[in-house]
Amino acid sequence: MSKTAILEFDGKKYEFPLIVGTEDEVAIDIDKLRGETGAITMDPGYKNSGSCKSEITFLDGEKGILRYRGYSIEDLAEKSDFLEVSYLLVFGELPTSSQLEKFENDIRKYTLVHEEMKNIIDGFPKTAHPMGVLASLTSALTAFNPKSVNVANDKEMYEAVCKTMAKFLVIATWTYRKAMGYPLNYYDNTKSYVENFMQLMFALPTGPYKANPVVVNALDKLFILHADHEQNCSTSTVRMVGSSHAGLFASISAGVSALWGPLHGGANQAVLEMLEAIQKDGGDVEKYLAKAKDKEDPFRLMGFGHRVYKNFDPRAKIIKKAADEVLNDLGVDDPVLSIAKKLEEAALQDEYFKSRNLYPNVDFYSGIIYRSMGIPTEMFTVLFAIGRLPGWIAQWKEMRVNKEPIGRPRQIYTGSPLREFKPINER
Ligand code: SDX
């Protein structure tokens, strides 16, 4: 393959270097494009544009491959656990047992959230969507932890990682407790990180609480599957906000807001609402497939399609298998699961979906598992955020340590040419 790309423009030839990645992905380095040609590129949604070089996650949309720091998602989901994967994503290597034990204990040092944060959550109506509350509380953490982290200081960076992992989990569950009118729980340092999610969510002062190990194991696996996904919308948002040297909490808060959208992380909630609507409407999947294909109808098949995966989302395969196992273990017979399978089967045989390479994505089955655990639909995207947190942290850290420039895209102006101001009595 040639080492450069040649652009012929306005009667002149320009040469640009290529960047070749570990897996032979190729990028044309256009760092000097505007300076040399006066032109910029145009790529709405950045479908063809790389924002950075990264060593964290590799995915191949054509082959349905996903790896964190070189380890396959299949291996990690089967053999690892969420805190170990979090350590791997942020620090680049699988931890030794003493490093992992230290990581879990160091997170425990920060699991107390400032009591005055409760005054902030009290300001929200019970009807507030948990993702809006979570974005606000995450940003509010800056007020109680104002010192910005010196990313060049490994100790400071490590402590900021532990603090963020600790406090985000607690405030994420507070969004549910607030909506339910329950007292806000404290992290229990005698329990594991994922077990704490369940006790923070569901333990009541009126009696003892023991998380179901089947649920804890399934949640741990789901968090691993959501942990990172290279430059998706919310991660790119975290990088963009962090590129102005805004703090880690402020950047994560922006990521939470981006994830909330139904085209992104909010899809897991939208999938369940869609499946329930189909169930209520008599389970007629063909009718909803027709709606999804009708250009006049804004309805989309939520949980289907992906910007990068033009094959099966490898996470969806693992989650679909886990859904069968968890519902079976819990003795839950959820009619919505069989509607999901019917819908998937019909879509995969349908020319419209096949010709557009639309397959189930990570959000298609995850909500069915969350529901079987007693997690309310409005909390599904909060769980996505808990899983994605280590990925956001890892990507923010990489961007800052690599001293990436502030994100500032260009544009092509298509508005009015220069015109004279008219006094109001002449308009
Ligand atoms: C996540 O980027 C990531 O990595 C995200 C994520 C992560 O881990 O961070 O993987 C998590 O966000 C998963 C995606 C969750 N969103 C949904 O499930 C919402 C439903 N899906 C779509 O809205 C859509 O597929 C997107 C947003 C996911 C991707 O959209 P693209 O890449 O911009 O594709 P497009 O909108 O240009 O669609 C191409 C064609 C269009 O038809 P034509 O104009 O060619 O006729 O496919 C059609 C679209 O209308 N299409 C769908 C569809 N998705 C795409 N038609 C019906 N139902 C759908 N779901």
XYZ file of C-alpha atoms and ligand atoms in Angstrom:
487
model
C 0.000 0.000 0.000
C 1.293 3.516 -0.768
C 2.534 5.573 2.157
C 0.571 8.709 1.212
C -2.769 9.855 -0.211
C -2.828 12.200 -3.167
C -5.547 14.849 -3.457
C -6.020 16.680 -6.731
C -7.789 19.983 -6.118
C -8.125 23.160 -8.131
C -5.525 21.965 -10.655
C -2.951 21.126 -7.992
C -1.817 17.838 -6.393
C -1.399 17.541 -2.644
C 0.119 14.634 -0.748
C -0.961 13.623 2.764
C 0.644 11.004 5.011
C -1.223 7.878 6.122
C -1.620 6.619 9.678
C -1.872 2.814 9.936
C -3.237 1.232 13.145
C -2.411 -2.038 14.928
C -5.132 -3.856 12.976
C -4.152 -2.186 9.669
C -6.897 0.436 9.807
C -5.835 3.361 7.626
C -6.379 7.105 8.176
C -5.366 9.985 5.946
C -3.643 12.545 8.139
C -5.202 15.874 7.030
C -3.585 17.970 9.735
C -2.170 20.284 7.042
C -5.153 20.164 4.638
C -6.584 23.647 5.236
C -3.187 25.273 5.442
C -2.110 23.778 2.121
C -5.387 23.763 0.153
C -7.610 26.335 1.892
C -10.321 23.664 1.954
C -11.742 21.675 4.885
C -13.544 18.331 4.879
C -17.274 17.944 5.606
C -18.459 14.833 7.471
C -21.738 15.275 9.440
C -21.873 12.754 12.303
C -18.162 12.084 11.760
C -18.997 8.819 9.951
C -15.659 8.914 8.123
C -13.530 10.977 10.516
C -11.124 9.827 13.201
C -10.802 12.147 16.231
C -7.767 10.502 17.839
C -5.378 7.596 18.023
C -6.263 5.369 20.972
C -4.810 2.269 22.658
C -7.932 1.435 24.659
C -10.594 -0.320 22.555
C -10.591 -1.887 19.110
C -13.759 -2.734 17.253
C -14.301 -4.057 13.770
C -17.882 -3.347 12.658
C -17.689 -5.574 9.610
C -16.417 -8.612 11.525
C -18.279 -7.935 14.798
C -15.069 -7.781 16.839
C -14.722 -5.893 20.161
C -11.538 -5.910 22.310
C -10.525 -3.931 25.406
C -6.732 -3.392 25.468
C -6.378 -6.380 23.106
C -8.527 -8.810 25.111
C -11.679 -10.106 23.358
C -15.015 -9.085 24.855
C -16.006 -12.777 24.833
C -13.023 -13.693 27.036
C -13.507 -10.758 29.395
C -17.259 -11.340 29.782
C -16.653 -14.998 30.584
C -13.432 -14.897 32.653
C -13.081 -11.428 34.175
C -15.117 -9.180 36.457
C -16.172 -5.547 36.221
C -13.585 -4.031 38.556
C -10.778 -5.991 36.888
C -11.966 -4.806 33.453
C -12.235 -1.237 34.791
C -8.611 -1.418 35.962
C -7.578 -2.857 32.565
C -9.322 -0.086 30.609
C -7.954 2.762 32.739
C -4.398 1.538 33.441
C -3.807 -0.596 30.351
C -2.962 -3.957 31.925
C -4.880 -6.688 33.753
C -4.115 -6.207 37.472
C -2.299 -8.729 39.650
C -4.418 -10.047 42.524
C -2.747 -7.596 44.952
C -3.305 -4.663 42.546
C -6.970 -5.629 42.155
C -7.455 -6.012 45.905
C -5.791 -2.615 46.456
C -7.992 -1.037 43.719
C -11.180 -2.345 45.364
C -10.020 -1.162 48.796
C -8.904 2.234 47.496
C -12.340 2.734 45.906
C -13.808 2.024 49.357
C -11.894 5.015 50.756
C -14.176 7.356 48.740
C -17.599 5.674 48.976
C -18.978 8.279 51.384
C -20.720 11.058 49.442
C -20.831 14.502 51.074
C -24.034 14.721 53.138
C -24.867 18.111 51.605
C -25.281 16.387 48.223
C -28.575 15.157 49.678
C -29.847 18.749 49.716
C -29.214 18.898 45.961
C -31.118 15.723 45.175
C -33.964 16.935 47.428
C -34.382 19.825 44.994
C -35.586 17.466 42.248
C -39.211 16.407 41.792
C -39.793 12.630 42.214
C -40.838 12.586 38.529
C -37.413 13.785 37.294
C -35.780 11.311 34.886
C -32.885 9.569 36.672
C -30.434 10.445 33.872
C -31.117 14.159 34.314
C -30.622 13.851 38.071
C -27.436 11.811 37.571
C -25.940 14.363 35.155
C -26.631 17.127 37.679
C -25.335 15.232 40.716
C -22.172 14.219 38.818
C -21.469 17.822 37.954
C -22.254 18.830 41.556
C -19.508 16.487 42.800
C -17.086 19.144 41.517
C -18.390 21.534 44.173
C -17.359 19.095 46.911
C -14.133 18.003 45.187
C -12.946 21.285 43.616
C -9.246 20.401 43.259
C -8.655 19.516 39.599
C -6.513 16.440 39.073
C -2.930 16.799 37.847
C -3.050 14.086 35.161
C 0.763 13.977 35.046
C 0.837 12.843 38.677
C 0.087 9.095 38.672
C -0.905 9.069 42.357
C -3.350 11.966 41.923
C -4.782 10.398 38.753
C -5.195 7.006 40.475
C -7.009 8.622 43.412
C -9.301 10.549 41.028
C -10.176 7.263 39.284
C -11.021 5.549 42.599
C -13.018 8.568 43.800
C -15.053 8.732 40.573
C -15.782 4.993 40.523
C -16.875 5.176 44.181
C -19.091 8.239 44.198
C -20.718 7.762 40.781
C -22.130 4.368 41.771
C -23.662 5.791 44.956
C -25.267 8.869 43.372
C -26.518 6.757 40.441
C -28.572 4.634 42.829
C -29.743 7.755 44.715
C -31.652 8.758 41.557
C -33.845 5.651 42.024
C -34.169 6.001 45.787
C -35.316 9.609 45.333
C -37.933 8.635 42.734
C -39.255 5.918 45.074
C -39.307 8.157 48.151
C -36.866 5.802 49.901
C -34.035 6.935 52.240
C -30.680 7.225 50.478
C -28.405 4.266 51.220
C -24.694 4.212 51.977
C -22.104 2.009 50.283
C -21.276 -1.047 52.414
C -17.491 -1.466 52.411
C -17.848 -5.113 53.414
C -19.507 -5.948 50.088
C -18.245 -6.077 46.471
C -18.721 -3.202 44.028
C -21.536 -4.797 42.018
C -23.184 -6.309 45.114
C -23.227 -2.767 46.468
C -25.187 -1.596 43.447
C -27.999 -3.958 44.427
C -27.951 -3.082 48.127
C -27.714 0.666 47.385
C -30.752 0.281 45.126
C -32.971 -2.110 47.045
C -31.957 -2.419 50.731
C -34.579 -0.918 53.063
C -34.055 0.091 56.712
C -36.966 -2.120 57.693
C -35.098 -5.361 57.295
C -32.033 -7.240 56.086
C -31.153 -7.337 52.364
C -29.209 -10.018 50.493
C -28.540 -9.598 46.789
C -29.296 -12.629 44.617
C -25.880 -13.960 43.418
C -27.421 -14.823 40.021
C -28.371 -11.179 39.595
C -24.992 -9.894 40.845
C -23.117 -12.168 38.393
C -25.346 -11.175 35.475
C -25.005 -7.471 36.306
C -21.240 -7.793 36.571
C -21.178 -9.278 33.057
C -23.519 -6.574 31.705
C -21.323 -3.829 33.158
C -18.278 -5.428 31.455
C -20.127 -5.454 28.111
C -20.955 -1.738 28.447
C -17.540 -0.633 29.775
C -16.126 0.987 26.627
C -16.836 1.305 22.931
C -14.143 3.568 21.416
C -15.355 6.960 20.105
C -19.155 6.619 20.511
C -21.294 9.716 21.025
C -20.992 9.945 24.831
C -17.284 9.060 24.936
C -16.524 11.634 22.239
C -18.469 14.122 24.376
C -16.358 13.285 27.440
C -13.197 13.768 25.355
C -14.483 17.008 23.827
C -15.425 18.549 27.194
C -12.189 17.300 28.768
C -10.158 18.769 25.915
C -10.893 22.254 27.272
C -9.307 21.003 30.537
C -12.675 20.948 32.285
C -12.522 18.545 35.244
C -13.248 14.812 35.212
C -16.628 15.104 36.998
C -17.750 17.875 34.604
C -16.673 15.778 31.594
C -18.413 12.648 32.887
C -21.562 14.693 33.554
C -21.576 15.747 29.886
C -21.149 12.109 28.883
C -24.186 11.153 30.980
C -26.262 13.736 29.109
C -25.109 12.485 25.710
C -25.792 8.860 26.674
C -29.370 9.763 27.700
C -30.510 10.227 24.092
C -32.770 7.443 22.688
C -30.496 7.032 19.667
C -27.625 6.173 22.043
C -27.780 4.747 25.564
C -31.417 5.757 26.018
C -32.266 3.038 23.496
C -32.359 0.321 26.181
C -35.289 2.093 27.825
C -36.871 2.757 24.409
C -36.552 -0.952 23.472
C -38.554 -2.079 26.512
C -41.197 0.591 25.897
C -41.396 -0.572 22.256
C -41.678 -4.262 23.210
C -44.373 -3.468 25.798
C -46.283 -1.448 23.171
C -46.097 -4.389 20.747
C -47.252 -6.751 23.507
C -50.156 -4.421 24.381
C -51.012 -4.224 20.698
C -51.427 -8.012 20.495
C -47.804 -8.940 19.723
C -48.057 -8.199 15.996
C -44.334 -7.838 15.171
C -45.005 -7.572 11.404
C -47.026 -4.385 11.994
C -44.099 -2.771 13.822
C -41.567 -3.917 11.242
C -43.718 -2.200 8.618
C -43.772 0.979 10.725
C -39.974 0.853 11.077
C -39.622 0.603 7.275
C -42.148 3.335 6.509
C -40.255 6.557 5.776
C -43.376 8.548 6.628
C -43.433 6.979 10.085
C -40.882 8.321 12.616
C -40.935 4.932 14.387
C -37.586 3.117 14.397
C -36.882 -0.396 15.592
C -35.137 0.511 18.835
C -32.175 -1.705 19.708
C -31.517 -2.322 16.013
C -28.809 -0.852 13.827
C -25.466 0.652 14.685
C -23.167 3.310 13.265
C -20.206 0.946 13.242
C -21.469 -2.659 13.483
C -22.652 -3.770 10.061
C -22.719 -7.292 11.449
C -23.964 -8.659 14.763
C -22.980 -6.532 17.781
C -20.886 -9.132 19.676
C -22.295 -7.790 22.943
C -25.859 -8.466 21.786
C -25.028 -12.143 21.227
C -23.639 -12.477 24.762
C -26.542 -10.560 26.317
C -29.141 -12.604 24.425
C -27.607 -15.815 25.854
C -27.440 -14.238 29.316
C -31.102 -13.209 29.087
C -32.161 -16.834 28.625
C -29.923 -17.966 31.515
C -30.897 -15.231 33.981
C -34.649 -15.472 33.354
C -34.387 -19.247 33.668
C -32.342 -19.004 36.911
C -34.780 -16.469 38.325
C -37.782 -18.487 37.153
C -39.069 -15.453 35.272
C -41.253 -16.099 32.252
C -41.359 -12.706 30.510
C -43.581 -12.625 27.401
C -41.615 -9.600 26.244
C -38.552 -11.837 25.726
C -40.425 -14.025 23.254
C -41.692 -10.897 21.456
C -38.074 -9.676 21.223
C -36.965 -12.996 19.726
C -39.877 -12.988 17.246
C -39.052 -9.411 16.270
C -35.354 -10.211 15.829
C -36.095 -13.302 13.738
C -38.496 -11.422 11.457
C -36.174 -8.424 11.044
C -33.140 -10.578 10.217
C -35.086 -12.156 7.340
C -36.478 -8.862 6.078
C -34.865 -7.296 2.978
C -35.067 -3.749 4.396
C -33.010 -4.664 7.455
C -30.692 -7.066 5.653
C -29.877 -4.567 2.881
C -29.005 -1.947 5.505
C -27.034 -4.340 7.709
C -29.351 -3.658 10.640
C -28.751 -6.138 13.453
C -29.651 -6.162 17.164
C -27.264 -3.977 19.169
C -26.221 -3.945 22.837
C -29.508 -2.318 23.851
C -31.880 -4.844 22.314
C -31.816 -7.485 25.065
C -30.213 -5.729 28.035
C -33.451 -4.154 29.267
C -35.144 -7.557 29.441
C -32.500 -8.735 31.911
C -32.692 -5.521 33.941
C -36.475 -5.884 34.163
C -36.174 -9.470 35.392
C -33.975 -8.108 38.224
C -36.706 -5.697 39.294
C -34.939 -2.647 37.903
C -37.434 -0.034 36.648
C -37.282 0.915 32.947
C -36.298 4.527 33.620
C -33.134 3.252 35.383
C -31.896 1.188 32.403
C -29.753 3.972 30.944
C -28.339 4.737 34.405
C -27.043 1.152 34.426
C -25.530 1.758 30.992
C -23.753 4.799 32.484
C -22.435 2.776 35.463
C -21.012 0.225 33.026
C -19.570 2.902 30.707
C -17.921 4.903 33.501
C -14.497 3.181 33.387
C -14.415 3.649 29.614
C -15.171 7.354 29.949
C -12.474 7.695 32.612
C -9.924 5.766 30.512
C -10.618 7.830 27.388
C -10.542 11.151 29.296
C -7.234 10.165 30.927
C -5.705 9.112 27.571
C -6.800 12.367 25.927
C -5.303 14.501 28.732
C -2.100 12.463 29.182
C -1.530 12.617 25.406
C -2.032 16.395 25.591
C -4.638 16.300 22.786
C -5.556 19.792 21.464
C -8.867 21.445 22.411
C -11.648 20.095 20.186
C -12.837 22.801 17.791
C -14.260 21.630 14.411
C -14.624 24.044 11.451
C -17.775 24.666 9.335
C -18.967 25.879 5.959
C -21.047 29.048 6.356
C -24.214 29.090 4.197
C -26.017 32.084 5.748
C -26.552 35.639 4.462
C -23.721 37.577 2.801
C -22.809 40.922 4.395
C -25.836 43.207 4.701
C -26.450 46.651 6.168
C -28.192 47.077 9.504
C -31.712 48.587 9.059
C -33.220 50.755 11.795
C -36.428 49.200 13.167
C -38.697 51.832 11.587
C -37.417 50.807 8.144
C -37.995 47.028 8.506
C -25.558 2.567 21.213
O -21.684 4.249 18.707
C -21.695 3.322 19.616
O -20.770 2.591 19.798
C -22.951 3.298 20.481
C -23.075 2.137 21.431
C -22.045 2.187 22.537
O -21.739 1.121 23.094
O -21.635 3.332 22.910
O -22.940 0.902 20.730
C -24.445 2.160 22.113
O -25.867 3.714 21.135
C -26.207 1.511 20.362
C -27.273 2.112 19.382
C -28.564 2.292 20.176
N -29.569 3.013 19.373
C -30.642 2.401 18.891
O -30.883 1.212 19.013
C -31.625 3.356 18.201
C -32.108 2.743 16.894
N -31.019 2.714 15.930
C -30.882 3.813 15.054
O -31.447 5.020 15.378
C -29.609 3.837 14.214
O -29.389 2.559 13.767
C -28.350 4.379 14.871
C -28.572 5.732 15.414
C -27.896 3.455 15.951
C -27.263 4.420 13.790
O -27.708 5.303 12.836
P -26.763 5.705 11.596
O -25.497 4.961 11.604
O -26.689 7.207 11.570
O -27.554 5.154 10.388
P -28.676 5.925 9.630
O -29.589 6.604 10.602
O -28.044 6.739 8.568
O -29.496 4.698 8.978
C -29.094 4.106 7.749
C -30.392 3.535 7.157
C -31.494 4.585 7.034
O -32.360 4.170 6.011
P -32.185 4.815 4.499
O -32.168 6.347 4.710
O -30.870 4.279 3.996
O -33.378 4.337 3.714
O -30.900 2.512 8.037
C -32.178 2.937 8.528
C -32.254 4.438 8.338
O -33.607 4.856 8.230
N -32.195 2.577 9.965
C -33.257 2.080 10.611
C -32.816 1.841 11.928
N -31.534 2.187 12.043
C -31.148 2.648 10.820
N -34.537 1.834 10.190
C -35.376 1.327 11.139
N -35.009 1.058 12.420
C -33.766 1.305 12.847
N -33.411 1.045 14.106
